[in-house]
Coordinates of C-alpha atoms (C1' of nucleotides) in Angstrom, one line a residue:
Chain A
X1016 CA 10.7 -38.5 11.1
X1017 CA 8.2 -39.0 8.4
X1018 CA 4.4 -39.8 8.5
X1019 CA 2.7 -41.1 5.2
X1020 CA -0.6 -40.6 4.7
X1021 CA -2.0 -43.8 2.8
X1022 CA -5.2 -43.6 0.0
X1023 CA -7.8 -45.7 -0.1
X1024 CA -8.9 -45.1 -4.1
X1025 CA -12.1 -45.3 -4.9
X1026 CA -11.9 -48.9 -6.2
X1027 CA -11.0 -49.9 -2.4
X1028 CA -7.6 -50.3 -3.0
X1029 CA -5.2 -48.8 -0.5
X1030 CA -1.6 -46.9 -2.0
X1031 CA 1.0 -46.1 -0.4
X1032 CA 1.6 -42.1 -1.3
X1033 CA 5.0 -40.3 -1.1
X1034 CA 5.3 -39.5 2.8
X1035 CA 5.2 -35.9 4.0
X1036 CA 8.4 -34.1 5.5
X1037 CA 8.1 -32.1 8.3
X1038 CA 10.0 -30.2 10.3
X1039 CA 11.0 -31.1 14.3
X1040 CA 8.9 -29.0 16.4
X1041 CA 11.5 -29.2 19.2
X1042 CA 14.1 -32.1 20.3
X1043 CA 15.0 -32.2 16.8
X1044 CA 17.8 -34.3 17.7
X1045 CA 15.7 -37.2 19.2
X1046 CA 15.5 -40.3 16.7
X1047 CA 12.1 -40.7 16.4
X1048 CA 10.9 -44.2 14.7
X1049 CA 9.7 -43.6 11.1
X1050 CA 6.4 -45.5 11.7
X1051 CA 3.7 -44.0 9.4
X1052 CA -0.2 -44.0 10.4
X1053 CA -2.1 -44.0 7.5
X1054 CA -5.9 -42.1 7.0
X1055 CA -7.9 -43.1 4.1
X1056 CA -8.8 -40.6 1.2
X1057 CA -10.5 -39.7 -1.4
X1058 CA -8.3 -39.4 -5.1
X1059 CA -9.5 -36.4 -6.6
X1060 CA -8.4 -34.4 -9.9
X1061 CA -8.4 -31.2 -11.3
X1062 CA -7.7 -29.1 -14.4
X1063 CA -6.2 -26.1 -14.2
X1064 CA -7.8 -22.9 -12.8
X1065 CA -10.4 -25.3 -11.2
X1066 CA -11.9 -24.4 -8.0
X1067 CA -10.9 -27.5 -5.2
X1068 CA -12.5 -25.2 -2.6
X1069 CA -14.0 -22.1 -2.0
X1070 CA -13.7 -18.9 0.5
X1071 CA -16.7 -20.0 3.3
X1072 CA -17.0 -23.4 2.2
X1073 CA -17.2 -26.0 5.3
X1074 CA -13.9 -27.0 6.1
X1075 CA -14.6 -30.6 5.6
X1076 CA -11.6 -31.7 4.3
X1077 CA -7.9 -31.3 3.9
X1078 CA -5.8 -32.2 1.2
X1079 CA -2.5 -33.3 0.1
X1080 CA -1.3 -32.3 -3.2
X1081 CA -0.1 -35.9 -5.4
X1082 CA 0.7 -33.9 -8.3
X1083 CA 1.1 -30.8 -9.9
X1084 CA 0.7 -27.3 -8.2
X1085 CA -2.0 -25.6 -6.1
X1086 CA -2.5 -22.4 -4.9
X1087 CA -4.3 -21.1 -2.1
X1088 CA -5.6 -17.3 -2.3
X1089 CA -8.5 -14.5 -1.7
X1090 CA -10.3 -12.7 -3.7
X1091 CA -10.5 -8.9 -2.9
X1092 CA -13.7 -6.5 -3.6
X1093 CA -12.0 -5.0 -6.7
X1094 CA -11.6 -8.1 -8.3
X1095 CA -7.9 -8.8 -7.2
X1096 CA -6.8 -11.6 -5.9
X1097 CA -3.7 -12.4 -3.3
X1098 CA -2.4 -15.4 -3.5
X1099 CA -1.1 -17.1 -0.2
X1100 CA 1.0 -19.9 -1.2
X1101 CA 1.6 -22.2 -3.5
X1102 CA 1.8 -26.4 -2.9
X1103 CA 3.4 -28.8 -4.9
X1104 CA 3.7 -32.8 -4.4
X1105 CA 4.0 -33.9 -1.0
X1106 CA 2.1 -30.8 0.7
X1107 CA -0.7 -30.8 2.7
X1108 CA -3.3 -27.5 2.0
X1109 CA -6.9 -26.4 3.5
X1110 CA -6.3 -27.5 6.9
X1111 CA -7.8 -24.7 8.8
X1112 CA -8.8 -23.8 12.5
X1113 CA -12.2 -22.8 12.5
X1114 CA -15.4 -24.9 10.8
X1115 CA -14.5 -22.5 7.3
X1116 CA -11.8 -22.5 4.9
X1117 CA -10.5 -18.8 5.0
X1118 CA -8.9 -19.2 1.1
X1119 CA -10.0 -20.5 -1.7
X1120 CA -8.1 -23.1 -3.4
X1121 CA -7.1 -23.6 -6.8
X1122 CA -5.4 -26.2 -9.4
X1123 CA -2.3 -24.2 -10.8
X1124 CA -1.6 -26.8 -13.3
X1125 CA -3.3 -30.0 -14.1
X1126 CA -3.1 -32.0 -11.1
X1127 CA -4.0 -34.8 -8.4
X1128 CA -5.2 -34.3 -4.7
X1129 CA -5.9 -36.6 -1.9
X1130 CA -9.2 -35.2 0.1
X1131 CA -8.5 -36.6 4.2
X1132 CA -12.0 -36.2 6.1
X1133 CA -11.3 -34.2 9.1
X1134 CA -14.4 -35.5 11.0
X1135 CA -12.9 -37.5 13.1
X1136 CA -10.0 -36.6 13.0
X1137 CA -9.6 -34.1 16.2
X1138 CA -10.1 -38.0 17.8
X1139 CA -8.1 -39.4 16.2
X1140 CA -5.4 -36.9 17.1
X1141 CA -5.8 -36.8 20.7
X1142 CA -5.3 -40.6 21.0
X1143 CA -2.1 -40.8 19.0
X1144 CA 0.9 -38.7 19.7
X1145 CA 2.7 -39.1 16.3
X1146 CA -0.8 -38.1 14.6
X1147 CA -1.3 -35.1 16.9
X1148 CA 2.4 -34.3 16.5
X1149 CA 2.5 -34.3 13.1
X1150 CA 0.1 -32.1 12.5
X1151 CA 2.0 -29.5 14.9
X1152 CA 4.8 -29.5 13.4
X1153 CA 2.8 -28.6 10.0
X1154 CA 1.0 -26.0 11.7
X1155 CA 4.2 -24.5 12.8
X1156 CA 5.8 -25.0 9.7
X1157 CA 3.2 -23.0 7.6
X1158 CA 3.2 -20.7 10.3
X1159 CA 6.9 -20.0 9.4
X1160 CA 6.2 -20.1 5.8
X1161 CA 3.7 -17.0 6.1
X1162 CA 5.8 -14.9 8.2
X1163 CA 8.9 -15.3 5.4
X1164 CA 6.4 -14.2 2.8
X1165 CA 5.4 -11.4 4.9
X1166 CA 8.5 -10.2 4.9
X1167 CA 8.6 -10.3 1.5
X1168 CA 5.5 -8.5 0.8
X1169 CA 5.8 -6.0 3.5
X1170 CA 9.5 -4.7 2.2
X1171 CA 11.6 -5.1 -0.8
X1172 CA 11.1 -3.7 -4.4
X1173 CA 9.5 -6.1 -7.0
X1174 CA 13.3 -6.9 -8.4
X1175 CA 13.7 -8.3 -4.6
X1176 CA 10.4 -10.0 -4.8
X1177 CA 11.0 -11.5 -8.2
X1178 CA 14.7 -12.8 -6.9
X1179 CA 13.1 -14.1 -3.6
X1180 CA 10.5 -15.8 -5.9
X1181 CA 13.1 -17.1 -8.0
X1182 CA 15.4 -18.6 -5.3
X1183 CA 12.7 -20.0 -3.7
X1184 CA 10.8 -21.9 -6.5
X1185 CA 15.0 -23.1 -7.5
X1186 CA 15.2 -24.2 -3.7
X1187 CA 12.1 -26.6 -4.9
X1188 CA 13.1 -27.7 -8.5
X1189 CA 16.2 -28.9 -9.3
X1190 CA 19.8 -28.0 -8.1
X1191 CA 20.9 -27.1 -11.5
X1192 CA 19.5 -23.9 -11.9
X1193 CA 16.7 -24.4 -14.6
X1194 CA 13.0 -24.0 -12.8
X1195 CA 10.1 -24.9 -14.6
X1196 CA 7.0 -22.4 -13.7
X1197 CA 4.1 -24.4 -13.2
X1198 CA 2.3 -20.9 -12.7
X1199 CA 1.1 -18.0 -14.9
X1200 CA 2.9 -14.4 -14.7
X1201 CA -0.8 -13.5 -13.3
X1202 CA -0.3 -15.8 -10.2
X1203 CA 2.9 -14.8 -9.4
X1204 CA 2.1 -11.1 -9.6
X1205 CA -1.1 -12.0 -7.1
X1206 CA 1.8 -13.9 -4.9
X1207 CA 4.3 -11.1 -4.7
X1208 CA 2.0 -8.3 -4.6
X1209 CA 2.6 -7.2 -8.3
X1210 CA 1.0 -6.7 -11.6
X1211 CA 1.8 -9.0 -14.6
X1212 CA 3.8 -6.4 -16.3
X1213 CA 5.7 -5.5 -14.1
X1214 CA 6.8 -9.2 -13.5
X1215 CA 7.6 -9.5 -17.0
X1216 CA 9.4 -6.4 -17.0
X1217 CA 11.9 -7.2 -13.6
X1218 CA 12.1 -10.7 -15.3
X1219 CA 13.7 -9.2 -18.5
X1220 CA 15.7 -6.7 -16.9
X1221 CA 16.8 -9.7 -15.2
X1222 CA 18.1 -11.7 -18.1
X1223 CA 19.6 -8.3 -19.7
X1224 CA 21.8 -8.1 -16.6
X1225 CA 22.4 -11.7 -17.3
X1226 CA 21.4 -13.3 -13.9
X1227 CA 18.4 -15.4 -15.2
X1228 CA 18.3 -16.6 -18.3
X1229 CA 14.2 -17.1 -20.3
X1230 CA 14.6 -19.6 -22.8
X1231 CA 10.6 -19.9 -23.0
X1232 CA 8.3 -17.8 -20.8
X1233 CA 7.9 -20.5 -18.4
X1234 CA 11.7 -22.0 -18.1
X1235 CA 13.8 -19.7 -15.8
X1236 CA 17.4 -20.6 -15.7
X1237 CA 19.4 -19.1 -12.7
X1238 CA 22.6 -18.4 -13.9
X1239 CA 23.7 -15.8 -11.2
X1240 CA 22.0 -17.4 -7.5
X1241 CA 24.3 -15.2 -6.2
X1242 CA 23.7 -12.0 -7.8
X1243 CA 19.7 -13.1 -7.0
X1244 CA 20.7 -13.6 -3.5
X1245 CA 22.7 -10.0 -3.5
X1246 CA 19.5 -8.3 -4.3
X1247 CA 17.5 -9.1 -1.5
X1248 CA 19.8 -9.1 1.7
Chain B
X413 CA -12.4 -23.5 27.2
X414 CA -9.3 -21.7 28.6
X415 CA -5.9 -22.7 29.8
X416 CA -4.1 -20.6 32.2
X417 CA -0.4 -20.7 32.8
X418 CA 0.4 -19.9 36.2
X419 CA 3.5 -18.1 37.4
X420 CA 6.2 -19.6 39.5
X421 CA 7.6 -16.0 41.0
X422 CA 11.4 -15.4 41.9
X423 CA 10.3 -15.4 45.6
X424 CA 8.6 -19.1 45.2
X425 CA 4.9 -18.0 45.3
X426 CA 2.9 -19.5 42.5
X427 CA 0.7 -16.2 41.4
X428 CA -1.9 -17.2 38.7
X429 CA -1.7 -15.0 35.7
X430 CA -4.9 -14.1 33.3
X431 CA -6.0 -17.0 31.2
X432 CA -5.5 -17.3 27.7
X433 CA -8.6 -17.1 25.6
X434 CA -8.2 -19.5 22.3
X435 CA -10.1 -20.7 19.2
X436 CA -10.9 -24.2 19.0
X437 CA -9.6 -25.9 16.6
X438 CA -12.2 -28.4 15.4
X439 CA -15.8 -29.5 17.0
X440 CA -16.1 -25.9 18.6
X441 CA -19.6 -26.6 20.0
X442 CA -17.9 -29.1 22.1
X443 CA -18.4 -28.4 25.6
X444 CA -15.0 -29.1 27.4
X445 CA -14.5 -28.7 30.8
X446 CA -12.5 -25.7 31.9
X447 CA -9.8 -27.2 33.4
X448 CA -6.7 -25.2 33.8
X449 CA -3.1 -26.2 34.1
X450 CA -0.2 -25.0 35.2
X451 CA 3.2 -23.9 34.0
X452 CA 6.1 -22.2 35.5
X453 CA 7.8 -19.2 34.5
X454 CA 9.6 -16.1 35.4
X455 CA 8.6 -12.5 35.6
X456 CA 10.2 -10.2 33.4
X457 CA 9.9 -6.2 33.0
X458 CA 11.3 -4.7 29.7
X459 CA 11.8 -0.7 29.2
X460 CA 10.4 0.6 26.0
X461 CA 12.6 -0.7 22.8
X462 CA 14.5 -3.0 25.1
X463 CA 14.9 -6.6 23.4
X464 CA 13.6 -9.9 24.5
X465 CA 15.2 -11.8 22.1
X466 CA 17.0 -11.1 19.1
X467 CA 16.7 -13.2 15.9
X468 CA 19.1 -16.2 15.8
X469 CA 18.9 -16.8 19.3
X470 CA 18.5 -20.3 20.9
X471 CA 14.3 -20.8 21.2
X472 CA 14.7 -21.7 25.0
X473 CA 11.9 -19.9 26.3
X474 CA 8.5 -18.5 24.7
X475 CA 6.6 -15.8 26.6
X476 CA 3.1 -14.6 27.4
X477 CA 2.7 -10.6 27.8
X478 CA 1.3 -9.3 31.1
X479 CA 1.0 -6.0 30.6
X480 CA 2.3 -3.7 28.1
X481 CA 2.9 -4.2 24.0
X482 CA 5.3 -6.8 22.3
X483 CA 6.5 -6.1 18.9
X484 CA 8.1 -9.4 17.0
X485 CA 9.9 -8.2 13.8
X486 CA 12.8 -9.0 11.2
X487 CA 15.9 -6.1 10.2
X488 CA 16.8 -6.0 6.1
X489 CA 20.3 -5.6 5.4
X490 CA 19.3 -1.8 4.7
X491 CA 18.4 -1.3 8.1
X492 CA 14.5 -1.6 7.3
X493 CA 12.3 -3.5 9.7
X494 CA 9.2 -5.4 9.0
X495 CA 7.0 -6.0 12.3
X496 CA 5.5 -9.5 12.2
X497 CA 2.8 -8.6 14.9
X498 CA 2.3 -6.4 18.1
X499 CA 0.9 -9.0 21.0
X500 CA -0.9 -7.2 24.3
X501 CA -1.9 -8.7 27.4
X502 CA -2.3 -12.5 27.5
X503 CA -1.0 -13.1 24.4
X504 CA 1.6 -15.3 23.7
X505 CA 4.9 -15.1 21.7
X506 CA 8.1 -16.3 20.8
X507 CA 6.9 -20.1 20.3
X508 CA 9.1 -21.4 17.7
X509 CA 8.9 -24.6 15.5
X510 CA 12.7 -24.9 15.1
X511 CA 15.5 -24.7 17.5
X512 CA 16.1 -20.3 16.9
X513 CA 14.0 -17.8 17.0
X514 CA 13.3 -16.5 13.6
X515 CA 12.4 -13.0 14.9
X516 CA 13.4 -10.4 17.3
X517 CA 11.1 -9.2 20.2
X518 CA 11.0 -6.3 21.4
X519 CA 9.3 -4.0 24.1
X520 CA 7.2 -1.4 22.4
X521 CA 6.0 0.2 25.9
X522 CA 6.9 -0.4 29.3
X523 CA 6.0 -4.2 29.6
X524 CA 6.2 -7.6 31.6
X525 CA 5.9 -10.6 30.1
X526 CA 6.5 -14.0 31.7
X527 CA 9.0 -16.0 30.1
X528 CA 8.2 -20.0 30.4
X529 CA 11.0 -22.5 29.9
X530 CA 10.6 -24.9 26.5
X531 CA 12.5 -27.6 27.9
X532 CA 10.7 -30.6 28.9
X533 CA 7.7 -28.9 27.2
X534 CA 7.6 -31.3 24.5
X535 CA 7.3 -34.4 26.9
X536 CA 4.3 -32.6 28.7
X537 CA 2.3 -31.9 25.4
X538 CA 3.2 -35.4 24.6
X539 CA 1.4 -36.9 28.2
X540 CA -1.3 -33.9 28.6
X541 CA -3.8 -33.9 25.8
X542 CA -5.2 -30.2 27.0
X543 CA -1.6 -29.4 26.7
X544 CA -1.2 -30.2 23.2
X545 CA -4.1 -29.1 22.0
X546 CA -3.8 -25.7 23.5
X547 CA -0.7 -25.3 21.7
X548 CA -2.1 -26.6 18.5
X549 CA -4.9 -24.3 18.8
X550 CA -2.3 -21.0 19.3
X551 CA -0.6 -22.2 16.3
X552 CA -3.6 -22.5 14.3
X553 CA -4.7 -19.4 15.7
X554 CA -1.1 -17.5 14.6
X555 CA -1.7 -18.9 11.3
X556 CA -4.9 -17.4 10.8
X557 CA -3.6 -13.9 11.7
X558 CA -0.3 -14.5 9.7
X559 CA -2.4 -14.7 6.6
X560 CA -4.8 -11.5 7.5
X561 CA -1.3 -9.4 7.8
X562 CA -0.6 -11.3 4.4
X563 CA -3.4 -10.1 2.9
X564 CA -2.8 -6.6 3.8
X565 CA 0.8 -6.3 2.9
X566 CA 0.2 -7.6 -0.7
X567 CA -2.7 -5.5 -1.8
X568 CA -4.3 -2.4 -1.0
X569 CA -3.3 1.0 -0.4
X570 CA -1.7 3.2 2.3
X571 CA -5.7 4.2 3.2
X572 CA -6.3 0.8 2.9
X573 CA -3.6 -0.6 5.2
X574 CA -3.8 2.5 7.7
X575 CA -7.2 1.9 8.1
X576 CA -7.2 -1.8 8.6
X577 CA -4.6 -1.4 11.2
X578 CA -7.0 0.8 13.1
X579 CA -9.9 -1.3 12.9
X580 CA -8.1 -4.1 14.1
X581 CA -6.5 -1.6 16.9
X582 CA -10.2 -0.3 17.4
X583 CA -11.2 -4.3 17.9
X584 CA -8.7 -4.9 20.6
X585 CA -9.4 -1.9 22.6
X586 CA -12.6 -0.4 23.8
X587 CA -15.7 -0.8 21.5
X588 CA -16.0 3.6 22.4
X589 CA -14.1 4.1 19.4
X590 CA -11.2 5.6 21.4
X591 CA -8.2 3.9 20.4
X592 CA -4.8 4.2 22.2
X593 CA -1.9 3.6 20.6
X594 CA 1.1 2.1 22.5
X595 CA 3.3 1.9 19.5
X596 CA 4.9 4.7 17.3
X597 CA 4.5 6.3 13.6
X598 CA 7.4 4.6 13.1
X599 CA 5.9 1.3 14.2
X600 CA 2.6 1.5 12.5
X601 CA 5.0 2.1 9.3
X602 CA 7.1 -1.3 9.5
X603 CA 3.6 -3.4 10.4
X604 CA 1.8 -2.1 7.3
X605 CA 5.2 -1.9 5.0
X606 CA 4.8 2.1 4.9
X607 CA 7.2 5.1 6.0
X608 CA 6.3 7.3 8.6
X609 CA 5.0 10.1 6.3
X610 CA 2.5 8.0 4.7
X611 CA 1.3 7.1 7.8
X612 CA 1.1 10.4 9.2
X613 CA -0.2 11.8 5.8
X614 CA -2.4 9.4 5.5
X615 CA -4.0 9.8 9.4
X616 CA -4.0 13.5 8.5
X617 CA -6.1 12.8 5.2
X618 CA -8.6 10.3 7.7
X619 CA -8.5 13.3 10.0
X620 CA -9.5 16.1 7.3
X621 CA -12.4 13.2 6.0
X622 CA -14.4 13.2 9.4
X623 CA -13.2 9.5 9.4
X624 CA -11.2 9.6 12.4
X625 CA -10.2 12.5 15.1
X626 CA -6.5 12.7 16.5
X627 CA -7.0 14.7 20.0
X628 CA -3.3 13.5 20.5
X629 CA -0.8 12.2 18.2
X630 CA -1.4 8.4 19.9
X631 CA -4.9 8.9 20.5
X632 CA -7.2 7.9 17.6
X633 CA -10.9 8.3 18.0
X634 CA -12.7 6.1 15.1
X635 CA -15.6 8.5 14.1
X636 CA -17.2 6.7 11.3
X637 CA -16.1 2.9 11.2
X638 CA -18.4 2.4 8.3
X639 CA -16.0 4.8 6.2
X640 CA -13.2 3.1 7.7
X641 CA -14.3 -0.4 6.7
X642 CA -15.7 0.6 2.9
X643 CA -12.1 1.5 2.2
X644 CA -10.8 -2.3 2.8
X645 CA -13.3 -4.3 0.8
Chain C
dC189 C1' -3.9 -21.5 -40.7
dG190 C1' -6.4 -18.6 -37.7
dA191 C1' -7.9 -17.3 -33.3
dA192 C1' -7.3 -17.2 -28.6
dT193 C1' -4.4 -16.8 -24.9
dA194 C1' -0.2 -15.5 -22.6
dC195 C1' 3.5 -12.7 -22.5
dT196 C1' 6.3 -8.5 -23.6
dT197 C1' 7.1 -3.8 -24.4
dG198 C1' 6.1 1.2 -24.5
dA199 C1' 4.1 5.6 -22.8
dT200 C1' 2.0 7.9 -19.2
dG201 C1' 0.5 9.0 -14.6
dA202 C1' -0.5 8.2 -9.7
dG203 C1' 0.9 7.1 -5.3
dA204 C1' 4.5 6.4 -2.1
dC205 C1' 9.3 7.4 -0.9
dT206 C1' 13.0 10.7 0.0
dC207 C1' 14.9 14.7 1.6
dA208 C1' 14.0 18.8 4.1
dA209 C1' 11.9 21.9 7.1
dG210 C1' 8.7 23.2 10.6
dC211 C1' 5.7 22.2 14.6
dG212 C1' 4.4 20.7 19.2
dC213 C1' 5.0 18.3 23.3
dC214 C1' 7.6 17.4 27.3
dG215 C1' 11.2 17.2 30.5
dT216 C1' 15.3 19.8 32.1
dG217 C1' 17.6 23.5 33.8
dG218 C1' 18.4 28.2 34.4
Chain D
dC1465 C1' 8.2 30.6 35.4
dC1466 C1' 10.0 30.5 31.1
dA1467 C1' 13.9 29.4 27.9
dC1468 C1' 16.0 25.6 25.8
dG1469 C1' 16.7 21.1 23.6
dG1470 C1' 15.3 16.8 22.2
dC1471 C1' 12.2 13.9 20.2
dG1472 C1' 8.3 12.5 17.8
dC1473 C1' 5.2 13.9 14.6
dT1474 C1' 3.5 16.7 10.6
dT1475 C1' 3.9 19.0 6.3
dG1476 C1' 5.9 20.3 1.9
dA1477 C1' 8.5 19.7 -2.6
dG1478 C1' 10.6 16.8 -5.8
dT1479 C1' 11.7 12.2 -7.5
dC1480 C1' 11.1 7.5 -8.5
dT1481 C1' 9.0 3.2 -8.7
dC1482 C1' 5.3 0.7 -10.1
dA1483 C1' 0.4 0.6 -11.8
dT1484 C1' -2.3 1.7 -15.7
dC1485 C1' -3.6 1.9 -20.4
dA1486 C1' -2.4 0.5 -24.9
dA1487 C1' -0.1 -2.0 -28.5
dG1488 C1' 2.5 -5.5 -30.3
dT1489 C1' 4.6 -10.3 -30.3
dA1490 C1' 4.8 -15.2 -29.3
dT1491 C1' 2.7 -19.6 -28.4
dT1492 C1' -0.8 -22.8 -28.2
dC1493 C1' -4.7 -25.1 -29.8
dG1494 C1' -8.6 -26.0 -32.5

DNA sequence: CGAATACTTGATGAGACTCAAGCGCCGTGG
DNA sequence: CCACGGCGCTTGAGTCTCATCAAGTATTCG
């Protein structure tokens, strides 16, 4: 089952935007119709580091990423930041419960957004079922997505954390091992609960045990998934 | 509004169980009737450290705690554990988006929960708008916390974590200050990602400050909150 | 080419973990 | 009633991992 969310640009055209998968809430097995419903938003871009929202901003709007990478995060007292998650194309980010956003959200790289008014929407929801489901199953599914990274955080040295990271952004990129980071050793130190140096540090003992390999800084190549895998359970 | 699941008991008497305070999820100033509605489930008591469910196993039922404390948590291949989230009365776990839980549950006191069958759930979200929306809501609302324990795991310190944990434990239970533990050291240490001497070292170090008093081991009395709350942010 | 930025590497230290012992509470049984 | 274990909690000593501070190197961009 797929829903795609359709734009209408600001010149008034309408296209058609890669659809959004989702996970089955339950029945997984039923065949659903792929029917799409389409809301109309607004095209919006960003450079990177650029603030798409705020901690305590109205909750206004939700977003669906077109392009490039975003990450979602909090900023602590001491000038630290945690970052939640990160989205790439196809993922849907600031959808929140209460009239706030609790995160702030930034562009990772350059990149695209679709902003989806939510007024309107809790409506729109309750009078169609594949609307309202959809938007379960995304709840659930971020749901599920915190608790793994919590489990990450909570336990596991940073070489786990690093191989976790690793796997994960490999499970996203391509199958052949070679994962482009879109983001900064700062923001995956703020994702993993690390500093920068010690990132850069597990990543070299990494490729000295000869499990990753760093042609540039930002180019991993996984030439030992299992020995990553090994590592964290 | 609130939604309260009744309970079908073993002996065929419907008994209706405390309702289930939520967030609303958007337009919270709407006044909605509070209509109730009603789902069956079975009464179960669990001894202290006795499993609900284990991880892996088939998502047929999800539960709502009645008395006592639930613990939902994940065991590392080195035998560490990482709690997910204690839930006390009225609170509702072991809703899944996929077909398995991805968690155990366990008993952390003496507790009853009431178990409520998944099947056919999907169909009655699907007709009953309230349904569906309380649902969406507790996911929503599941998030939210998800992201707060996030938070805590990444950054901060063991002062920082212990003393967030007792906040939030001082929140839940009376506003006197007096806070009663149901769970052990050893639990506090898996929710915050901490061994049992840090915690205990670290509640002795509170103790020795005038931050907190420990008549009993389990019994925490929150003397200056202020102190407590500086430490986080 | 030079400067800024991002990343790496090294030295040192603080905080948390590990191992180990001791304490206190509580239920059991003599 | 008190001695005895068992268990959970506390405390101590030593170690280790990761954070911090500080250079040094690579890469990008004007």
């Amino acid at each position: 089952m797929s829903v795609s969310l359709a734009v209408a640009a600001k010149n008034g055209q309408a296209a058609p935007l890669a659809t959004v998968s989702q996970i089955p809430w339950a029945n997984p097995a039923s065949a659903e119709k792929q029917e799409g419903f389409e809301l109309s938003g607004a095209v919006m871009h960003f450079a990177p580091d650029r603030q798409i929202y705020a901690e305590g901003d109205e909750a206004r709007s939700f977003y669906k990423v077109v392009s490039g990478v975003v990450r979602t995060c909090r900023f602590l007292s001491d000038g630290r930041r945690q970052i939640d998650a990160f989205y790439m194309a196809g993922e849907v980010f600031g959808f929140e419960a209460g009239a706030d956003h609790r995160m702030s959200a930034e562009a990772v790289s350059d990149c695209t957004v679709v902003a989806y008014r939510r007024r309107g929407l809790e409506a729109m929801i309750a009078h169609d079922e594949k609307l309202g489901r959809w938007f379960f199953s995304h709840a659930m599914n971020s749901l599920a997505l915190a608790r793994e990274h919590l489990l990450l955080l909570g336990r596991g040295s940073a070489a786990q954390k690093i191989s976790a990271f690793l796997l994960e952004a490999g499970e996203r990129e391509g199958s052949d091992g070679v994962v482009d980071l879109a983001m900064s050793r700062q923001d995956i130190a703020d994702y993993l609960g690390l500093t920068i140096e010690t990132v850069s540090r597990t990543l070299s003992q990494l490729e000295r045990d000869g499990t990753i390999k760093l042609p540039t800084a930002r180019r991993v190549v996984l030439k030992d998934r299992m020995a990553l895998r090994v590592l964290n359970s």
